[in-house]
Amino acid sequence: MKKEDTVMLISAEGFEFVIDKKAAMVSQTIRNMLTSPGGFSETEHGKVTFPEISTTILEKICQYFYWSLQYASGKETEFHIEPELTLELMMAANYLHT
Amino acid sequence: MSSGQKKRNFQIEAFKHKVVVDPKYAEKTWKVLEHAIHEIYNHNASGLSFEELYRNAYNMVLHKYGEKLYSGLVSTMTFHLQTMSKSIEAAHGGSFLEELNSKWSDHNKALQMIRDILMYMDRTFIPSTRKTPVHELGLNLWRDNVVHSDKIQTRLLNTILELILRERTGEVINRGLMRNIIKMLMDLGASVYQEDFEKPFLDVSADFYRVESQEFIECSDCGDYLKKAERRLNEEIERVSHYLDVKSEAKITNVVEKEMIANHMLGLVHMENSGLVKMLLDDKFEDLGRMYNLFRRVPNGLSTIRDVMTSHIRDTGKQLVTDPEKSKNPVEFVECLLEKRDKYDKIISLAFGNDKTFQNALNSSFEYFINLNPRSPEYISLFVDDKLRKGLKGVKEEDIELILDKVMMLFRYLQEKDVFEKYYKQHLAKRLLSGKTVSDDAERSLIVKLKTECGYQFTSKLEGMFTDMKTSQDTMQGFYATYGAELANGPTLVVQVLTTGSWPTQSSVTCNLPSEMLALCEKFRSYYLGTHTGRRLSWQTNMGTADLRATFGNGQKYELNVSTYQMCVLMLFNGADSLSYREIEQATEIPSSDLKRCLQSLACVKGKNVLRKEPMSKDIVEDDGFSVNDKFTSKLRKVKIGTVVAQKESEPEKQETRQRVEEDRKPQIEAAIVRIMKSRRVLDHNNIIAEVTKQLQSRFLANPGEIKKRIESLIERDFLERDNADRRLYRYLA
């Protein structure tokens, strides 16, 4: 996978998730980060740090990105969310505009 | 996520965001953002973290500091825009627009970034408080602080207008820059574009073209003027496509159309020596086409052209049909009409885009003037006669069709189609009987065309004539098959049996045929009546022709082609050397006027005088004596003695035909009245007249006076009665 096609998402605890840009852009916020003109540091380095999102949630979010792409392309499966994650996941979703 | 991980027990944690205790939190956060906005405007954004800024803005909104964030944004942006405005104002001359453009693109870029980092505010805070979204806010601030600043607004407008003026006068300007600036005005909203640019632009353009068109019209002719107008129009359209709003195209072309065309329309059309009439006369297809295309754009433009063209065609057409010189030669007369029609057809198809309304105008003009000359139907029939007699020799089949189609077109213009029919019948009869038709196909093709145009009734008699010709041929074959052997040595007889009614009526005056012929004729009569019982045959000797073989005194042999009357006269000289007029008249019983004419062509035409007259004079008198001209010579072995060919009718003949036509119309009018009344039962006078006229339109234009007479005659014969209460009403009596 080429570096330009991927992006690294870093959790509050410092875990790094390398995923496809295409998947990351399911989030409108990340899309803006990566496409906004003028060269913010995120665009330049391909790294986004989320100091307020824990590793567990970020992992779940990454799973959701890929699931969402599949869903959009017609593969209709269920996305399982553990009840204990719900609240935080929703807040992160609001933040990421997903 | 593996299943092992799933089993890990999570605790529901408390609200993760730090609860804000620091009262300066908002202030601090805003400072970060404010700094970032400054950096963005200073092109220093590369070090900034999008996530951090976004998070800050997010938190501010989340913690109810949206208002502060928003007002902070407004004041920071306003500050930057005012700085920019200063620097634009300071720009000198030509660099003004460039500076404006570069600042505009800077602002746009910054605005895009700011909007991105403040997206959360755009999404949540702004809709709920009904504030202007960030992007629009940026544009509004730009409009108020830059474009509408005192020192920029008028300067901007003047600069743009001046550049456009320079381009109109032929200079090259920076169109890319213009496009950007105009695009900026458009981005700021339709009202900004219209108020700050479009309206003044249209006003200035109107002034410009008003002056220019006045100049042009004073110093150039119509064709040149139109060329210039067309060029200007195209320039404006091109300008719009290069750097103006598409919606402006209609407006600016409107201005040009109004100033350059609509205001000068009449002047142009009637311009002396180069106006529309001149163009029509000279077949200036290109100029006419240009005029059509330009005038089409303005209200009443086309009707102006059409009116002038119509009156021109009517005038020239009237001149043509009433010109006594032209009337002398019917063939030429019709050729002139066709030429004229072709000319305008070509103009309409080449220059006027085959416009239907123009075609209609052309047709109605022709209809108008062709009917001005009451002899038009006769002339058209004569033209056809001429073509079918000789004119079509060596002409290709398609060309024949073409000519016939054109004739049909003229025919369609005729109001008195029945007069045409009458003449056509006469001419066709002469053609058929004298065997002068060149092409049977062409004859039939024309009949078919007439049939499609006017219906079966119109041509049934004409077709009857053709059938007669065909049956006669068969009859003659049968006759000679039966008697061929015993008649081999005598003269040959060709009989055409004509059905009464199908052919033009002829007064049946018989003459005494030579005995050889008489016997033959009797033989034929008995043969014919033998096969067709119950019929009556009468000889139309005035319509026949004969071929004679004559041997003159010097042993010279000639073949003479003569009429039946002439044949009768010449045969007398087989038994006598000289005869007096009276003797001839007695022997032949030919009506005296016909006899005089036929003797005249036998004795008085130079080169064809097979008889000698005593005394030698031009006219035939009853005391004249005739003898065979022994000295007769001719270069040709076959000599055709003048038979009277179809000619323009003389005045009395014309009157006679007209009278016959009028007679024929009476029953048609009556039939029409009865048909109408039968379905309507009751109708008032004016409506009858209108309906009858309409019904008969395809054949002739009924005269209201004549219709009235017919109504009266029908009342007398108890077909109709007047209503007792209302005398204007008529009732149908079944």
mmCIF file of N, CA, C and O in Angstrom, chain B residues 90-175:
data_model
loop_
_atom_site.group_PDB
_atom_site.id
_atom_site.type_symbol
_atom_site.label_atom_id
_atom_site.label_comp_id
_atom_site.label_asym_id
_atom_site.label_seq_id
_atom_site.Cartn_x
_atom_site.Cartn_y
_atom_site.Cartn_z
ATOM 1 N N ALA B 90 -4.279 51.256 -2.535
ATOM 2 C CA ALA B 90 -2.977 51.867 -2.798
ATOM 3 C C ALA B 90 -2.431 51.505 -4.169
ATOM 4 O O ALA B 90 -1.521 52.165 -4.670
ATOM 5 N N ALA B 91 -2.971 50.461 -4.766
ATOM 6 C CA ALA B 91 -2.437 50.021 -6.054
ATOM 7 C C ALA B 91 -2.665 51.081 -7.111
ATOM 8 O O ALA B 91 -3.722 51.702 -7.162
ATOM 9 N N HIS B 92 -1.673 51.281 -7.982
ATOM 10 C CA HIS B 92 -1.795 52.326 -8.996
ATOM 11 C C HIS B 92 -2.275 51.749 -10.312
ATOM 12 O O HIS B 92 -1.907 50.644 -10.686
ATOM 13 N N GLY B 93 -3.077 52.557 -10.977
ATOM 14 C CA GLY B 93 -3.464 52.318 -12.370
ATOM 15 C C GLY B 93 -3.787 50.875 -12.678
ATOM 16 O O GLY B 93 -4.680 50.281 -12.087
ATOM 17 N N GLY B 94 -3.022 50.355 -13.610
ATOM 18 C CA GLY B 94 -3.325 49.040 -14.152
ATOM 19 C C GLY B 94 -3.213 47.910 -13.149
ATOM 20 O O GLY B 94 -3.835 46.870 -13.296
ATOM 21 N N SER B 95 -2.385 48.121 -12.117
ATOM 22 C CA SER B 95 -2.183 47.018 -11.182
ATOM 23 C C SER B 95 -3.354 46.867 -10.215
ATOM 24 O O SER B 95 -3.392 45.934 -9.434
ATOM 25 N N PHE B 96 -4.279 47.831 -10.271
ATOM 26 C CA PHE B 96 -5.421 47.819 -9.358
ATOM 27 C C PHE B 96 -6.198 46.505 -9.435
ATOM 28 O O PHE B 96 -6.403 45.808 -8.440
ATOM 29 N N LEU B 97 -6.598 46.163 -10.662
ATOM 30 C CA LEU B 97 -7.379 44.946 -10.806
ATOM 31 C C LEU B 97 -6.570 43.721 -10.411
ATOM 32 O O LEU B 97 -7.093 42.785 -9.817
ATOM 33 N N GLU B 98 -5.285 43.737 -10.737
ATOM 34 C CA GLU B 98 -4.460 42.574 -10.409
ATOM 35 C C GLU B 98 -4.338 42.395 -8.905
ATOM 36 O O GLU B 98 -4.440 41.282 -8.391
ATOM 37 N N GLU B 99 -4.151 43.500 -8.225
ATOM 38 C CA GLU B 99 -4.055 43.444 -6.776
ATOM 39 C C GLU B 99 -5.364 42.918 -6.185
ATOM 40 O O GLU B 99 -5.376 42.019 -5.349
ATOM 41 N N LEU B 100 -6.452 43.464 -6.693
ATOM 42 C CA LEU B 100 -7.764 43.040 -6.220
ATOM 43 C C LEU B 100 -7.921 41.539 -6.424
ATOM 44 O O LEU B 100 -8.350 40.800 -5.537
ATOM 45 N N ASN B 101 -7.514 41.102 -7.602
ATOM 46 C CA ASN B 101 -7.668 39.689 -7.938
ATOM 47 C C ASN B 101 -6.831 38.806 -7.016
ATOM 48 O O ASN B 101 -7.306 37.786 -6.515
ATOM 49 N N SER B 102 -5.580 39.252 -6.756
ATOM 50 C CA SER B 102 -4.711 38.379 -5.947
ATOM 51 C C SER B 102 -5.204 38.350 -4.498
ATOM 52 O O SER B 102 -5.207 37.306 -3.845
ATOM 53 N N LYS B 103 -5.676 39.498 -4.010
ATOM 54 C CA LYS B 103 -6.195 39.519 -2.645
ATOM 55 C C LYS B 103 -7.459 38.668 -2.545
ATOM 56 O O LYS B 103 -7.687 37.964 -1.557
ATOM 57 N N TRP B 104 -8.242 38.741 -3.581
ATOM 58 C CA TRP B 104 -9.484 37.948 -3.606
ATOM 59 C C TRP B 104 -9.153 36.464 -3.534
ATOM 60 O O TRP B 104 -9.759 35.708 -2.795
ATOM 61 N N SER B 105 -8.148 36.059 -4.273
ATOM 62 C CA SER B 105 -7.846 34.629 -4.246
ATOM 63 C C SER B 105 -7.235 34.237 -2.903
ATOM 64 O O SER B 105 -7.500 33.142 -2.389
ATOM 65 N N ASP B 106 -6.453 35.145 -2.291
ATOM 66 C CA ASP B 106 -5.934 34.883 -0.941
ATOM 67 C C ASP B 106 -7.084 34.683 0.040
ATOM 68 O O ASP B 106 -7.115 33.720 0.806
ATOM 69 N N HIS B 107 -7.999 35.619 -0.026
ATOM 70 C CA HIS B 107 -9.110 35.573 0.910
ATOM 71 C C HIS B 107 -9.915 34.299 0.732
ATOM 72 O O HIS B 107 -10.312 33.645 1.695
ATOM 73 N N ASN B 108 -10.123 33.948 -0.508
ATOM 74 C CA ASN B 108 -10.889 32.745 -0.796
ATOM 75 C C ASN B 108 -10.266 31.503 -0.187
ATOM 76 O O ASN B 108 -10.935 30.658 0.388
ATOM 77 N N LYS B 109 -8.945 31.445 -0.330
ATOM 78 C CA LYS B 109 -8.221 30.287 0.185
ATOM 79 C C LYS B 109 -8.304 30.252 1.709
ATOM 80 O O LYS B 109 -8.614 29.211 2.319
ATOM 81 N N ALA B 110 -8.062 31.421 2.304
ATOM 82 C CA ALA B 110 -8.118 31.503 3.765
ATOM 83 C C ALA B 110 -9.496 31.143 4.269
ATOM 84 O O ALA B 110 -9.666 30.385 5.226
ATOM 85 N N LEU B 111 -10.468 31.649 3.565
ATOM 86 C CA LEU B 111 -11.849 31.413 3.962
ATOM 87 C C LEU B 111 -12.167 29.923 3.958
ATOM 88 O O LEU B 111 -12.807 29.398 4.869
ATOM 89 N N GLN B 112 -11.656 29.261 2.941
ATOM 90 C CA GLN B 112 -11.878 27.822 2.820
ATOM 91 C C GLN B 112 -11.296 27.092 4.039
ATOM 92 O O GLN B 112 -11.945 26.233 4.660
ATOM 93 N N MET B 113 -10.063 27.483 4.430
ATOM 94 C CA MET B 113 -9.413 26.838 5.572
ATOM 95 C C MET B 113 -10.156 27.143 6.860
ATOM 96 O O MET B 113 -10.379 26.253 7.692
ATOM 97 N N ILE B 114 -10.531 28.383 7.015
ATOM 98 C CA ILE B 114 -11.218 28.776 8.242
ATOM 99 C C ILE B 114 -12.535 28.030 8.362
ATOM 100 O O ILE B 114 -12.903 27.518 9.421
ATOM 101 N N ARG B 115 -13.192 27.938 7.243
ATOM 102 C CA ARG B 115 -14.463 27.230 7.288
ATOM 103 C C ARG B 115 -14.252 25.772 7.711
ATOM 104 O O ARG B 115 -15.028 25.207 8.476
ATOM 105 N N ASP B 116 -13.174 25.171 7.183
ATOM 106 C CA ASP B 116 -12.912 23.770 7.516
ATOM 107 C C ASP B 116 -12.668 23.579 9.011
ATOM 108 O O ASP B 116 -13.222 22.667 9.612
ATOM 109 N N ILE B 117 -11.849 24.466 9.596
ATOM 110 C CA ILE B 117 -11.568 24.232 11.013
ATOM 111 C C ILE B 117 -12.763 24.612 11.891
ATOM 112 O O ILE B 117 -12.935 24.083 12.973
ATOM 113 N N LEU B 118 -13.603 25.509 11.376
ATOM 114 C CA LEU B 118 -14.776 25.890 12.165
ATOM 115 C C LEU B 118 -16.019 25.109 11.754
ATOM 116 O O LEU B 118 -17.150 25.533 11.998
ATOM 117 N N MET B 119 -15.758 23.970 11.131
ATOM 118 C CA MET B 119 -16.884 23.257 10.546
ATOM 119 C C MET B 119 -17.947 22.881 11.578
ATOM 120 O O MET B 119 -19.136 22.903 11.303
ATOM 121 N N TYR B 120 -17.443 22.549 12.783
ATOM 122 C CA TYR B 120 -18.412 22.127 13.797
ATOM 123 C C TYR B 120 -19.382 23.253 14.134
ATOM 124 O O TYR B 120 -20.570 23.041 14.303
ATOM 125 N N MET B 121 -18.842 24.472 14.138
ATOM 126 C CA MET B 121 -19.688 25.628 14.409
ATOM 127 C C MET B 121 -20.692 25.793 13.263
ATOM 128 O O MET B 121 -21.888 26.060 13.472
ATOM 129 N N ASP B 122 -20.199 25.620 12.041
ATOM 130 C CA ASP B 122 -21.064 25.729 10.863
ATOM 131 C C ASP B 122 -22.214 24.723 10.940
ATOM 132 O O ASP B 122 -23.322 24.995 10.524
ATOM 133 N N ARG B 123 -21.869 23.555 11.507
ATOM 134 C CA ARG B 123 -22.836 22.469 11.503
ATOM 135 C C ARG B 123 -23.886 22.595 12.595
ATOM 136 O O ARG B 123 -25.042 22.263 12.409
ATOM 137 N N THR B 124 -23.461 23.073 13.751
ATOM 138 C CA THR B 124 -24.385 23.034 14.885
ATOM 139 C C THR B 124 -24.802 24.423 15.387
ATOM 140 O O THR B 124 -25.986 24.721 15.460
ATOM 141 N N PHE B 125 -23.816 25.242 15.651
ATOM 142 C CA PHE B 125 -24.121 26.531 16.267
ATOM 143 C C PHE B 125 -24.885 27.468 15.317
ATOM 144 O O PHE B 125 -25.904 28.040 15.665
ATOM 145 N N ILE B 126 -24.399 27.563 14.062
ATOM 146 C CA ILE B 126 -24.970 28.536 13.132
ATOM 147 C C ILE B 126 -26.429 28.239 12.766
ATOM 148 O O ILE B 126 -27.273 29.135 12.848
ATOM 149 N N PRO B 127 -26.753 26.982 12.422
ATOM 150 C CA PRO B 127 -28.175 26.743 12.109
ATOM 151 C C PRO B 127 -29.087 27.021 13.295
ATOM 152 O O PRO B 127 -30.167 27.592 13.131
ATOM 153 N N SER B 128 -28.637 26.680 14.501
ATOM 154 C CA SER B 128 -29.543 26.846 15.643
ATOM 155 C C SER B 128 -29.698 28.310 16.014
ATOM 156 O O SER B 128 -30.707 28.686 16.611
ATOM 157 N N THR B 129 -28.705 29.145 15.703
ATOM 158 C CA THR B 129 -28.837 30.571 16.028
ATOM 159 C C THR B 129 -29.170 31.413 14.807
ATOM 160 O O THR B 129 -29.255 32.628 14.882
ATOM 161 N N ARG B 130 -29.364 30.749 13.708
ATOM 162 C CA ARG B 130 -29.707 31.407 12.441
ATOM 163 C C ARG B 130 -28.738 32.498 12.057
ATOM 164 O O ARG B 130 -29.117 33.591 11.652
ATOM 165 N N LYS B 131 -27.467 32.178 12.201
ATOM 166 C CA LYS B 131 -26.463 33.140 11.751
ATOM 167 C C LYS B 131 -26.024 32.775 10.327
ATOM 168 O O LYS B 131 -26.366 31.699 9.814
ATOM 169 N N THR B 132 -25.282 33.673 9.718
ATOM 170 C CA THR B 132 -24.790 33.410 8.367
ATOM 171 C C THR B 132 -23.669 32.383 8.429
ATOM 172 O O THR B 132 -22.743 32.530 9.213
ATOM 173 N N PRO B 133 -23.712 31.351 7.604
ATOM 174 C CA PRO B 133 -22.633 30.356 7.586
ATOM 175 C C PRO B 133 -21.295 31.002 7.235
ATOM 176 O O PRO B 133 -21.259 32.046 6.590
ATOM 177 N N VAL B 134 -20.241 30.329 7.649
ATOM 178 C CA VAL B 134 -18.907 30.934 7.563
ATOM 179 C C VAL B 134 -18.556 31.382 6.148
ATOM 180 O O VAL B 134 -18.094 32.508 5.932
ATOM 181 N N HIS B 135 -18.796 30.514 5.184
ATOM 182 C CA HIS B 135 -18.388 30.865 3.819
ATOM 183 C C HIS B 135 -19.123 32.116 3.340
ATOM 184 O O HIS B 135 -18.506 33.057 2.844
ATOM 185 N N GLU B 136 -20.417 32.122 3.560
ATOM 186 C CA GLU B 136 -21.199 33.276 3.120
ATOM 187 C C GLU B 136 -20.788 34.522 3.888
ATOM 188 O O GLU B 136 -20.682 35.611 3.325
ATOM 189 N N LEU B 137 -20.535 34.308 5.170
ATOM 190 C CA LEU B 137 -20.085 35.425 6.000
ATOM 191 C C LEU B 137 -18.824 36.034 5.408
ATOM 192 O O LEU B 137 -18.695 37.254 5.270
ATOM 193 N N GLY B 138 -17.883 35.159 5.006
ATOM 194 C CA GLY B 138 -16.628 35.638 4.418
ATOM 195 C C GLY B 138 -16.884 36.464 3.180
ATOM 196 O O GLY B 138 -16.279 37.510 2.970
ATOM 197 N N LEU B 139 -17.825 35.976 2.338
ATOM 198 C CA LEU B 139 -18.117 36.715 1.109
ATOM 199 C C LEU B 139 -18.768 38.053 1.419
ATOM 200 O O LEU B 139 -18.436 39.084 0.838
ATOM 201 N N ASN B 140 -19.697 38.042 2.401
ATOM 202 C CA ASN B 140 -20.371 39.294 2.760
ATOM 203 C C ASN B 140 -19.377 40.314 3.296
ATOM 204 O O ASN B 140 -19.448 41.500 2.951
ATOM 205 N N LEU B 141 -18.476 39.823 4.145
ATOM 206 C CA LEU B 141 -17.491 40.747 4.712
ATOM 207 C C LEU B 141 -16.603 41.319 3.616
ATOM 208 O O LEU B 141 -16.274 42.502 3.616
ATOM 209 N N TRP B 142 -16.263 40.457 2.669
ATOM 210 C CA TRP B 142 -15.445 40.920 1.538
ATOM 211 C C TRP B 142 -16.203 41.990 0.753
ATOM 212 O O TRP B 142 -15.660 43.018 0.392
ATOM 213 N N ARG B 143 -17.459 41.711 0.531
ATOM 214 C CA ARG B 143 -18.267 42.666 -0.230
ATOM 215 C C ARG B 143 -18.313 44.010 0.493
ATOM 216 O O ARG B 143 -18.040 45.047 -0.082
ATOM 217 N N ASP B 144 -18.610 43.962 1.812
ATOM 218 C CA ASP B 144 -18.790 45.214 2.534
ATOM 219 C C ASP B 144 -17.495 45.959 2.752
ATOM 220 O O ASP B 144 -17.451 47.184 2.698
ATOM 221 N N ASN B 145 -16.421 45.211 3.014
ATOM 222 C CA ASN B 145 -15.164 45.874 3.363
ATOM 223 C C ASN B 145 -14.298 46.196 2.168
ATOM 224 O O ASN B 145 -13.470 47.092 2.233
ATOM 225 N N VAL B 146 -14.471 45.411 1.101
ATOM 226 C CA VAL B 146 -13.588 45.651 -0.034
ATOM 227 C C VAL B 146 -14.367 46.212 -1.229
ATOM 228 O O VAL B 146 -14.184 47.363 -1.610
ATOM 229 N N VAL B 147 -15.226 45.393 -1.784
ATOM 230 C CA VAL B 147 -15.882 45.801 -3.022
ATOM 231 C C VAL B 147 -16.740 47.048 -2.846
ATOM 232 O O VAL B 147 -16.798 47.911 -3.707
ATOM 233 N N HIS B 148 -17.375 47.155 -1.681
ATOM 234 C CA HIS B 148 -18.226 48.312 -1.480
ATOM 235 C C HIS B 148 -17.545 49.432 -0.711
ATOM 236 O O HIS B 148 -18.207 50.355 -0.253
ATOM 237 N N SER B 149 -16.254 49.355 -0.535
ATOM 238 C CA SER B 149 -15.583 50.458 0.165
ATOM 239 C C SER B 149 -15.557 51.657 -0.777
ATOM 240 O O SER B 149 -15.495 51.509 -2.000
ATOM 241 N N ASP B 150 -15.637 52.846 -0.189
ATOM 242 C CA ASP B 150 -15.786 54.065 -0.991
ATOM 243 C C ASP B 150 -14.771 54.174 -2.105
ATOM 244 O O ASP B 150 -15.086 54.555 -3.219
ATOM 245 N N LYS B 151 -13.545 53.855 -1.722
ATOM 246 C CA LYS B 151 -12.485 54.114 -2.698
ATOM 247 C C LYS B 151 -12.369 53.033 -3.753
ATOM 248 O O LYS B 151 -11.628 53.164 -4.706
ATOM 249 N N ILE B 152 -13.072 51.942 -3.546
ATOM 250 C CA ILE B 152 -12.919 50.863 -4.513
ATOM 251 C C ILE B 152 -14.129 50.732 -5.434
ATOM 252 O O ILE B 152 -13.994 50.547 -6.630
ATOM 253 N N GLN B 153 -15.320 50.899 -4.876
ATOM 254 C CA GLN B 153 -16.522 50.589 -5.643
ATOM 255 C C GLN B 153 -16.568 51.261 -7.009
ATOM 256 O O GLN B 153 -16.657 50.592 -8.040
ATOM 257 N N THR B 154 -16.504 52.600 -7.038
ATOM 258 C CA THR B 154 -16.621 53.275 -8.339
ATOM 259 C C THR B 154 -15.389 53.025 -9.198
ATOM 260 O O THR B 154 -15.490 52.893 -10.412
ATOM 261 N N ARG B 155 -14.246 52.950 -8.518
ATOM 262 C CA ARG B 155 -13.034 52.742 -9.295
ATOM 263 C C ARG B 155 -13.089 51.403 -10.012
ATOM 264 O O ARG B 155 -12.720 51.292 -11.186
ATOM 265 N N LEU B 156 -13.590 50.412 -9.296
ATOM 266 C CA LEU B 156 -13.698 49.078 -9.892
ATOM 267 C C LEU B 156 -14.610 49.117 -11.122
ATOM 268 O O LEU B 156 -14.250 48.662 -12.204
ATOM 269 N N LEU B 157 -15.783 49.723 -10.943
ATOM 270 C CA LEU B 157 -16.736 49.766 -12.054
ATOM 271 C C LEU B 157 -16.126 50.492 -13.245
ATOM 272 O O LEU B 157 -16.168 50.001 -14.381
ATOM 273 N N ASN B 158 -15.538 51.665 -12.964
ATOM 274 C CA ASN B 158 -14.981 52.432 -14.072
ATOM 275 C C ASN B 158 -13.877 51.678 -14.791
ATOM 276 O O ASN B 158 -13.781 51.711 -16.013
ATOM 277 N N THR B 159 -13.060 51.001 -13.995
ATOM 278 C CA THR B 159 -11.964 50.260 -14.623
ATOM 279 C C THR B 159 -12.504 49.178 -15.549
ATOM 280 O O THR B 159 -12.042 49.022 -16.681
ATOM 281 N N ILE B 160 -13.483 48.447 -15.052
ATOM 282 C CA ILE B 160 -14.038 47.375 -15.893
ATOM 283 C C ILE B 160 -14.653 47.948 -17.160
ATOM 284 O O ILE B 160 -14.383 47.489 -18.274
ATOM 285 N N LEU B 161 -15.466 49.004 -16.991
ATOM 286 C CA LEU B 161 -16.153 49.564 -18.161
ATOM 287 C C LEU B 161 -15.143 50.114 -19.155
ATOM 288 O O LEU B 161 -15.312 49.983 -20.366
ATOM 289 N N GLU B 162 -14.079 50.717 -18.621
ATOM 290 C CA GLU B 162 -13.091 51.274 -19.531
ATOM 291 C C GLU B 162 -12.403 50.171 -20.324
ATOM 292 O O GLU B 162 -12.175 50.286 -21.528
ATOM 293 N N LEU B 163 -12.113 49.086 -19.621
ATOM 294 C CA LEU B 163 -11.469 47.977 -20.318
ATOM 295 C C LEU B 163 -12.381 47.425 -21.418
ATOM 296 O O LEU B 163 -11.920 47.118 -22.523
ATOM 297 N N ILE B 164 -13.669 47.330 -21.118
ATOM 298 C CA ILE B 164 -14.591 46.813 -22.132
ATOM 299 C C ILE B 164 -14.655 47.761 -23.322
ATOM 300 O O ILE B 164 -14.629 47.348 -24.481
ATOM 301 N N LEU B 165 -14.681 49.067 -23.016
ATOM 302 C CA LEU B 165 -14.706 50.044 -24.098
ATOM 303 C C LEU B 165 -13.459 49.898 -24.956
ATOM 304 O O LEU B 165 -13.521 49.943 -26.188
ATOM 305 N N ARG B 166 -12.317 49.710 -24.273
ATOM 306 C CA ARG B 166 -11.080 49.568 -25.036
ATOM 307 C C ARG B 166 -11.129 48.337 -25.911
ATOM 308 O O ARG B 166 -10.667 48.334 -27.047
ATOM 309 N N GLU B 167 -11.733 47.290 -25.364
ATOM 310 C CA GLU B 167 -11.833 46.079 -26.186
ATOM 311 C C GLU B 167 -12.754 46.321 -27.379
ATOM 312 O O GLU B 167 -12.492 45.849 -28.480
ATOM 313 N N ARG B 168 -13.814 47.078 -27.162
ATOM 314 C CA ARG B 168 -14.725 47.363 -28.276
ATOM 315 C C ARG B 168 -14.047 48.161 -29.366
ATOM 316 O O ARG B 168 -14.394 48.039 -30.528
ATOM 317 N N THR B 169 -13.112 49.007 -28.977
ATOM 318 C CA THR B 169 -12.447 49.791 -30.000
ATOM 319 C C THR B 169 -11.238 49.066 -30.569
ATOM 320 O O THR B 169 -10.441 49.648 -31.287
ATOM 321 N N GLY B 170 -11.113 47.820 -30.242
ATOM 322 C CA GLY B 170 -10.120 47.016 -30.946
ATOM 323 C C GLY B 170 -8.872 46.675 -30.162
ATOM 324 O O GLY B 170 -7.995 45.994 -30.676
ATOM 325 N N GLU B 171 -8.746 47.140 -28.921
ATOM 326 C CA GLU B 171 -7.543 46.805 -28.167
ATOM 327 C C GLU B 171 -7.649 45.410 -27.568
ATOM 328 O O GLU B 171 -8.740 44.860 -27.418
ATOM 329 N N VAL B 172 -6.494 44.852 -27.239
ATOM 330 C CA VAL B 172 -6.504 43.544 -26.585
ATOM 331 C C VAL B 172 -6.384 43.769 -25.084
ATOM 332 O O VAL B 172 -5.526 44.514 -24.633
ATOM 333 N N ILE B 173 -7.258 43.171 -24.320
ATOM 334 C CA ILE B 173 -7.200 43.339 -22.865
ATOM 335 C C ILE B 173 -6.983 41.984 -22.206
ATOM 336 O O ILE B 173 -7.098 40.942 -22.866
ATOM 337 N N ASN B 174 -6.664 42.004 -20.940
ATOM 338 C CA ASN B 174 -6.416 40.765 -20.213
ATOM 339 C C ASN B 174 -7.751 40.121 -19.837
ATOM 340 O O ASN B 174 -8.351 40.454 -18.828
ATOM 341 N N ARG B 175 -8.164 39.224 -20.690
ATOM 342 C CA ARG B 175 -9.493 38.636 -20.488
ATOM 343 C C ARG B 175 -9.526 37.719 -19.272
ATOM 344 O O ARG B 175 -10.551 37.621 -18.603
#
